[in-house]
XYZ file of N, CA, C and O in Angstrom:
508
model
N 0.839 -1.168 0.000
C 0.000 0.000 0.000
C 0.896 1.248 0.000
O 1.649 1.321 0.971
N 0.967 2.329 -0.976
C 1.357 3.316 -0.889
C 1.487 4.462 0.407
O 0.609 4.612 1.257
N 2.596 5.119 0.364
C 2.286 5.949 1.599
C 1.376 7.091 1.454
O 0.992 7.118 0.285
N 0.877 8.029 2.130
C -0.246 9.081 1.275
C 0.186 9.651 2.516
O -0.065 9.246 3.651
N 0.876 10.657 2.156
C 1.200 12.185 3.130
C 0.217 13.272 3.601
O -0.070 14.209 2.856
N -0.248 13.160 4.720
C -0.988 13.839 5.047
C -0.606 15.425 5.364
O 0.221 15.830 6.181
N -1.637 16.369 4.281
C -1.004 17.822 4.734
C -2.067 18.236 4.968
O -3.138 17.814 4.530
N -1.838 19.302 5.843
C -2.845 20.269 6.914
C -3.824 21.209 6.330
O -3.070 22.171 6.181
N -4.904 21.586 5.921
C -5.750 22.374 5.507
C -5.539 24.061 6.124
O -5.801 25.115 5.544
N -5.035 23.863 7.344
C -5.009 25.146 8.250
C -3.744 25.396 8.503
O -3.033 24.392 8.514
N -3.214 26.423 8.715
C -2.075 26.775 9.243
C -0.726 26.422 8.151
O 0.438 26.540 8.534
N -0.933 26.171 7.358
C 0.325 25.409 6.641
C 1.210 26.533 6.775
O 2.226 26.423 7.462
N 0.878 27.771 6.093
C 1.743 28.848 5.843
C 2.401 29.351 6.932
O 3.222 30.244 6.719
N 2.176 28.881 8.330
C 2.725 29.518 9.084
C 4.021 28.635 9.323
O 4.778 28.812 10.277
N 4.141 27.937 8.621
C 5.924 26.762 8.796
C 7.044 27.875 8.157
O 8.080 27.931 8.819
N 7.005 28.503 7.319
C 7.719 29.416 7.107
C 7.775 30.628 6.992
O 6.647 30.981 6.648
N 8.567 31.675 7.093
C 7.972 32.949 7.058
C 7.854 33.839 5.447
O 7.476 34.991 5.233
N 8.293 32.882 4.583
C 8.132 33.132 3.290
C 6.591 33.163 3.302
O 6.245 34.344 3.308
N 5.604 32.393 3.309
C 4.650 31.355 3.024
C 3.548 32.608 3.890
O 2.513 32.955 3.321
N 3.905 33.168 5.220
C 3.238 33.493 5.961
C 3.218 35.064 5.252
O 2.124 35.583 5.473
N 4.237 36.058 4.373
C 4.598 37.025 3.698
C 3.487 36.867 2.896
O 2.570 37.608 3.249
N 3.175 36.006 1.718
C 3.182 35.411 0.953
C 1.216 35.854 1.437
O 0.550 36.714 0.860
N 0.760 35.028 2.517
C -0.520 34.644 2.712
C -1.005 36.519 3.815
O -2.043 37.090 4.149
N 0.352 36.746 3.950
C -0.360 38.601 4.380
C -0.335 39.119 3.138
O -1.207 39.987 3.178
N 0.269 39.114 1.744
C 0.188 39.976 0.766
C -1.490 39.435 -0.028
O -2.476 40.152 -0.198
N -1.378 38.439 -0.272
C -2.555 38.140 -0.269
C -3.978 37.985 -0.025
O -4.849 37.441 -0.704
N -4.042 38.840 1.574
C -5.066 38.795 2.294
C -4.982 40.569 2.635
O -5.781 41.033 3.448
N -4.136 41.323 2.068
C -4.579 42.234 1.849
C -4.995 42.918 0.929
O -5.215 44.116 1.109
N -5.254 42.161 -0.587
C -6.238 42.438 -1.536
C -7.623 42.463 -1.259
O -8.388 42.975 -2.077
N -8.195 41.790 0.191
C -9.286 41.820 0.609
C -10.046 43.199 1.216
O -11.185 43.660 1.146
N -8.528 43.676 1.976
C -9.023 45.394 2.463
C -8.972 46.238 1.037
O -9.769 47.167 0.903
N -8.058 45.931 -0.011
C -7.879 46.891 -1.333
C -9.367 46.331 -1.866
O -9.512 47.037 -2.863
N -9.855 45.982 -1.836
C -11.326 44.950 -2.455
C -12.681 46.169 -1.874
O -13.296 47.102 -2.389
N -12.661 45.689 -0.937
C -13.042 46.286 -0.031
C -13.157 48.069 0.625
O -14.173 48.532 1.144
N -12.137 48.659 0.467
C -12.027 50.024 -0.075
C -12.353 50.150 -1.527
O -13.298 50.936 -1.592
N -12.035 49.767 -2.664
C -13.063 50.103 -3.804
C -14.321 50.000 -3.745
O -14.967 50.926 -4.236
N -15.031 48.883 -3.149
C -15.813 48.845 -2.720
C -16.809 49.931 -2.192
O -17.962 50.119 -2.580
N -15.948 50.772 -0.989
C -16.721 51.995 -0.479
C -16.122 52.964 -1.391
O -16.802 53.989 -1.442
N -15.187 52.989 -2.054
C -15.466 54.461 -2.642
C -16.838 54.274 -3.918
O -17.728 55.084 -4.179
N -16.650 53.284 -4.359
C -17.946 53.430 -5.274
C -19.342 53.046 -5.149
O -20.002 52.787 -6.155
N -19.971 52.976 -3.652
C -20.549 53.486 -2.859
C -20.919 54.573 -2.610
O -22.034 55.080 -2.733
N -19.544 55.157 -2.076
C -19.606 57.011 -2.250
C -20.124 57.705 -3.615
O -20.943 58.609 -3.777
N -19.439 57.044 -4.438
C -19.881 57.517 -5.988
C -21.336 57.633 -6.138
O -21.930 58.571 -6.671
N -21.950 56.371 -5.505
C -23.400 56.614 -5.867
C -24.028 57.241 -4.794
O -25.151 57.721 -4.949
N -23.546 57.288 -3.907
C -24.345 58.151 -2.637
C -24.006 59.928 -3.611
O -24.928 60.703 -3.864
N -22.821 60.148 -3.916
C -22.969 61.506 -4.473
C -23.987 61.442 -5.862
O -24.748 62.395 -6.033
N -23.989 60.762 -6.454
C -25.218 60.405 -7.768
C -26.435 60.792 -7.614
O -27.203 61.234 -8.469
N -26.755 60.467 -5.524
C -28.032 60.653 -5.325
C -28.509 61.629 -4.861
O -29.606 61.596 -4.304
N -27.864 62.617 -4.970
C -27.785 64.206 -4.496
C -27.152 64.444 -2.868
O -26.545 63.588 -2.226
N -27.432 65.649 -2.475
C -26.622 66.296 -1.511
C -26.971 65.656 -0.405
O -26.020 65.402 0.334
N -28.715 65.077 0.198
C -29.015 64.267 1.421
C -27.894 63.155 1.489
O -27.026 63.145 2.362
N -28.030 61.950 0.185
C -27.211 61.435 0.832
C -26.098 61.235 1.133
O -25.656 60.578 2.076
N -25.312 62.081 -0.065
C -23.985 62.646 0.475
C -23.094 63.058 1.403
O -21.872 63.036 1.554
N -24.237 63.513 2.095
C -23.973 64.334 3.208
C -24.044 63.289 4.564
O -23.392 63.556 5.573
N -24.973 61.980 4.468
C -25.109 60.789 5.110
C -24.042 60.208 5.065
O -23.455 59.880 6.096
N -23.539 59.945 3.766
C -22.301 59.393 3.154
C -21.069 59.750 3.657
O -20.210 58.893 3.866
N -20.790 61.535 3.989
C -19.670 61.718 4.665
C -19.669 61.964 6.327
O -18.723 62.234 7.067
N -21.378 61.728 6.689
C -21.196 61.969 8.368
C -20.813 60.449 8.625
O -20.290 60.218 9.715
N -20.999 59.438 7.800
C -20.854 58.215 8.239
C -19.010 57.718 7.991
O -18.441 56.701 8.387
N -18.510 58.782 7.268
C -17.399 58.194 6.999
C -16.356 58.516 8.001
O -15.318 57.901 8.242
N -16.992 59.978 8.730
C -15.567 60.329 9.618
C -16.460 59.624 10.914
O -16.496 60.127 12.037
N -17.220 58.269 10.501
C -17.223 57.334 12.397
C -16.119 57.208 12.359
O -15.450 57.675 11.437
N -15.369 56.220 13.828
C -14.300 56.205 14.364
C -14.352 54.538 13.625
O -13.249 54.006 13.497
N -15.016 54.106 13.370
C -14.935 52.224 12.730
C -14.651 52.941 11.128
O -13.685 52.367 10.625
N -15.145 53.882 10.321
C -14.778 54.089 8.899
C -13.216 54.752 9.036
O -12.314 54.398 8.277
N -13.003 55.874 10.229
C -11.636 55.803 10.305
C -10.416 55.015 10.232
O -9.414 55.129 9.526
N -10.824 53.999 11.342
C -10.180 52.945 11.746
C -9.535 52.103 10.278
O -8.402 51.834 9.877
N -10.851 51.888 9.799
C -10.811 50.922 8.544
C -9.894 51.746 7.379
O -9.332 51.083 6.507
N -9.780 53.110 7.404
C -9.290 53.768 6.085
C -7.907 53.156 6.453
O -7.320 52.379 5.699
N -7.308 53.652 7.953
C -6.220 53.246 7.987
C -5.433 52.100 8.144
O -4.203 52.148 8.143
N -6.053 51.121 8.272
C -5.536 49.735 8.188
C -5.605 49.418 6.688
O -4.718 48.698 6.230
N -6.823 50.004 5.664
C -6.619 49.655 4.030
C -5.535 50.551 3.560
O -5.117 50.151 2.473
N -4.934 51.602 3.972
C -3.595 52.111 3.852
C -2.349 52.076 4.195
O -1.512 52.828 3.696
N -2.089 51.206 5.079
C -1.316 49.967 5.482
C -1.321 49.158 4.857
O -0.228 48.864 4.374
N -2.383 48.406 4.523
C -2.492 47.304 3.541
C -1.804 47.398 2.131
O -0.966 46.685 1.579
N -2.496 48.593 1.736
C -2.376 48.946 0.219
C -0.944 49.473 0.277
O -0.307 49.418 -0.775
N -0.678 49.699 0.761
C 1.038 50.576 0.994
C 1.995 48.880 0.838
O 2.875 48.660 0.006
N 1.490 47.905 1.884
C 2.731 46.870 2.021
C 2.206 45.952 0.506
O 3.108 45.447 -0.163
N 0.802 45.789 0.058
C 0.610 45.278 -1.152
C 1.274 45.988 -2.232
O 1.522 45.362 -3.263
N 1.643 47.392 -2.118
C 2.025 48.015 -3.086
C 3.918 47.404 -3.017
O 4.463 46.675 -3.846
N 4.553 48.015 -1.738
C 6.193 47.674 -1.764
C 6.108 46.081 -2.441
O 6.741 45.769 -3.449
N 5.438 45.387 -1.885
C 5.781 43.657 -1.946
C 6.090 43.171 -3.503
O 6.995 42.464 -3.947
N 4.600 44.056 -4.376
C 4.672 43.926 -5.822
C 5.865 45.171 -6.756
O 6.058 45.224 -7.971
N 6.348 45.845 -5.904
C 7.207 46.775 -6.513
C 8.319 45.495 -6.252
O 8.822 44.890 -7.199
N 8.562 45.242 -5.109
C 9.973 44.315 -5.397
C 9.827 43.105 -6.049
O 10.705 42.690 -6.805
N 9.127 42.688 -5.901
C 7.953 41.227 -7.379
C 8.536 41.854 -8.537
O 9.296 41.357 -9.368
N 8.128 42.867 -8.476
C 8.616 43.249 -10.368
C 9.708 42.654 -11.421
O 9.612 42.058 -12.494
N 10.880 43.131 -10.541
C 12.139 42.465 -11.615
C 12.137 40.764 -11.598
O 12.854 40.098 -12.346
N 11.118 40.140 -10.519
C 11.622 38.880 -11.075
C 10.440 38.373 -11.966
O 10.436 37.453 -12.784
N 9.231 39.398 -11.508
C 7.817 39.046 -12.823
C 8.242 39.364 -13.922
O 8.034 38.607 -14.870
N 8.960 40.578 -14.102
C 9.097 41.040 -15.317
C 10.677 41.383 -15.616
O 11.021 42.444 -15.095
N 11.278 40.984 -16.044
C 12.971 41.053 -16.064
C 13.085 41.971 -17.860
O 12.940 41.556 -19.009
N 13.272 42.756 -17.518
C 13.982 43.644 -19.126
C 15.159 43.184 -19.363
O 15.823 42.798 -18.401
N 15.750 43.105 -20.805
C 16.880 42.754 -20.686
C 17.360 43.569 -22.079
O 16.953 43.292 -23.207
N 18.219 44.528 -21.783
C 19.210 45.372 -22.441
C 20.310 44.790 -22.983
O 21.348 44.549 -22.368
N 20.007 44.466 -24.610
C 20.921 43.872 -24.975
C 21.073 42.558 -24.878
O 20.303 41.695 -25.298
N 22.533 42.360 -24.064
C 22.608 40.948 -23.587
C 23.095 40.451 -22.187
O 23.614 39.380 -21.871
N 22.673 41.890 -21.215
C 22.731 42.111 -19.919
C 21.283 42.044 -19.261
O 20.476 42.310 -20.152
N 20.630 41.793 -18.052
C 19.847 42.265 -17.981
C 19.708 43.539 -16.792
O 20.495 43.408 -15.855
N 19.042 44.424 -16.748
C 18.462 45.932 -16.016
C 18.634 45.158 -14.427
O 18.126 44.085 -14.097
N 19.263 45.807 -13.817
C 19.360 45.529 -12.328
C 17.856 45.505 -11.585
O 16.908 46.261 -11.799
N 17.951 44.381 -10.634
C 16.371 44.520 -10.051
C 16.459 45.959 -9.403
O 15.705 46.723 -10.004
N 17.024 46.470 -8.542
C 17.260 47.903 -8.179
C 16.839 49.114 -9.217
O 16.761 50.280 -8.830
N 16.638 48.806 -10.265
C 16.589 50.308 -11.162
C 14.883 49.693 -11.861
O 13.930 50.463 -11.981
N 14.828 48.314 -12.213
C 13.603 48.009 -12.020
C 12.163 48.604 -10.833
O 11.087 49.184 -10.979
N 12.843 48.122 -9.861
C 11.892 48.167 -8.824
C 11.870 50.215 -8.050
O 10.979 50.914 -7.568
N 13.364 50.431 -8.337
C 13.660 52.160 -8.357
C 12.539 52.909 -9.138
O 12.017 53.904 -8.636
N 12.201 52.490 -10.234
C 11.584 53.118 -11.276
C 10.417 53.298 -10.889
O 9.981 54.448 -10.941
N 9.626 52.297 -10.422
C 8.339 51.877 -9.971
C 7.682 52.579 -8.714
O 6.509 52.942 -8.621
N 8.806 52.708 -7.651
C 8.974 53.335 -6.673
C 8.600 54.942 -7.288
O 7.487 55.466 -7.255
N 9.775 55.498 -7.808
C 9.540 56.818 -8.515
C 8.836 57.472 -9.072
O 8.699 58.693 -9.155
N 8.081 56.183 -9.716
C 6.647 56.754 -10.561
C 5.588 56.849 -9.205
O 4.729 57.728 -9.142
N 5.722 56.124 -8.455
C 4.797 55.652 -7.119
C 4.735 57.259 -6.753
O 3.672 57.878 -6.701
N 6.048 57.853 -6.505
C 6.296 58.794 -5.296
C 5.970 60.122 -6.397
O 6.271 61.182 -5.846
N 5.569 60.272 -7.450
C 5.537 61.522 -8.559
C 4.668 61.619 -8.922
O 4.470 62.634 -9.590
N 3.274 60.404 -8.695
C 2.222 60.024 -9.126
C 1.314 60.582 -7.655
O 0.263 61.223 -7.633
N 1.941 60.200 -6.776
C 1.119 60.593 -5.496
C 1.200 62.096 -4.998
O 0.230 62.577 -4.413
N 2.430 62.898 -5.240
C 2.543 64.575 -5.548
C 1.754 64.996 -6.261
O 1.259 66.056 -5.878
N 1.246 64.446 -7.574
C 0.407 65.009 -8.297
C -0.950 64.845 -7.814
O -1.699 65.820 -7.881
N -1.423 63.624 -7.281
C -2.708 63.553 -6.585
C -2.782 64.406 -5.689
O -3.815 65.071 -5.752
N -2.078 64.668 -4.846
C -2.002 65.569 -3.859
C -1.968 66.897 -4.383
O -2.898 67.588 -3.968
N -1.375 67.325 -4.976
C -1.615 68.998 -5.808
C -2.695 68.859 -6.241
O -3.449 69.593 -5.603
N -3.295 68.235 -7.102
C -4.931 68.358 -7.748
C -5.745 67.894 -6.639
O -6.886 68.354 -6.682
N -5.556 67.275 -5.851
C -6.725 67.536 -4.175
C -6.551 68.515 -3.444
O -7.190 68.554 -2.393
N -5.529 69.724 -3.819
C -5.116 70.863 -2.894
C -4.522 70.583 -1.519
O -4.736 71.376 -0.602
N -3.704 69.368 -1.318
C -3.182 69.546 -0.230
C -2.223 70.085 -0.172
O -1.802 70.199 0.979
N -1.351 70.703 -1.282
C -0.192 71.500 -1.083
C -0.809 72.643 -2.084
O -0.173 73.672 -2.312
């Protein structure tokens, strides 16, 4: 009779800390899910004129919609680094017959990140 290896349904990922990286980057597409979610919500609460809009933003500064913005910005921040350094090995350029350092790969990405979010911020008037 063959041997048949029994593996665990629960917990597996926590045997390594790759695995456990791996199952937090993953489980924070659920808060990024989830914040789209309410902003296009918001979208239609503003669709439906100023009452419920105005419902829409007394409900957003509760202390549980607070709470929640900032843990999906945490989230979205470490989902964002994890797939910036993912990059050079998802996607490898290759110049010639060298290939582009993961550093100027994942630099780039970063840069656009940090020039892209100045500009959001100037067209929302925070500077």
């Amino acid at each position: 009779m063959p041997y048949v290896r029994t593996i665990p349904r629960v917990r597996w990922f926590f045997r390594h800390p790759r695995y456990v990286r791996y199952m937090t980057r993953e489980v924070t597409c659920l808060f990024i899910g989830a914040y789209t979610l309410l902003m296009v919500w918001g979208l239609r609460e503003l669709a439906q004129g100023p009452e419920a809009w105005g419902a829409f933003l007394q409900w957003i500064r509760s202390p549980w919609s607070v709470a929640f913005h900032v843990v999906a910005l945490v989230f979205s921040v470490y989902h964002s680094v994890t797939w910036f350094n993912l990059t050079p090995k998802a996607l490898p350029v290759q110049a010639g017959e060298e290939f582009v350092p993961d550093a100027v790969i994942s630099g780039a990405h970063y840069a656009a990140w940090g020039v892209l979010s100045v500009i959001i911020l100037v067209l929302a008037g925070a500077f």
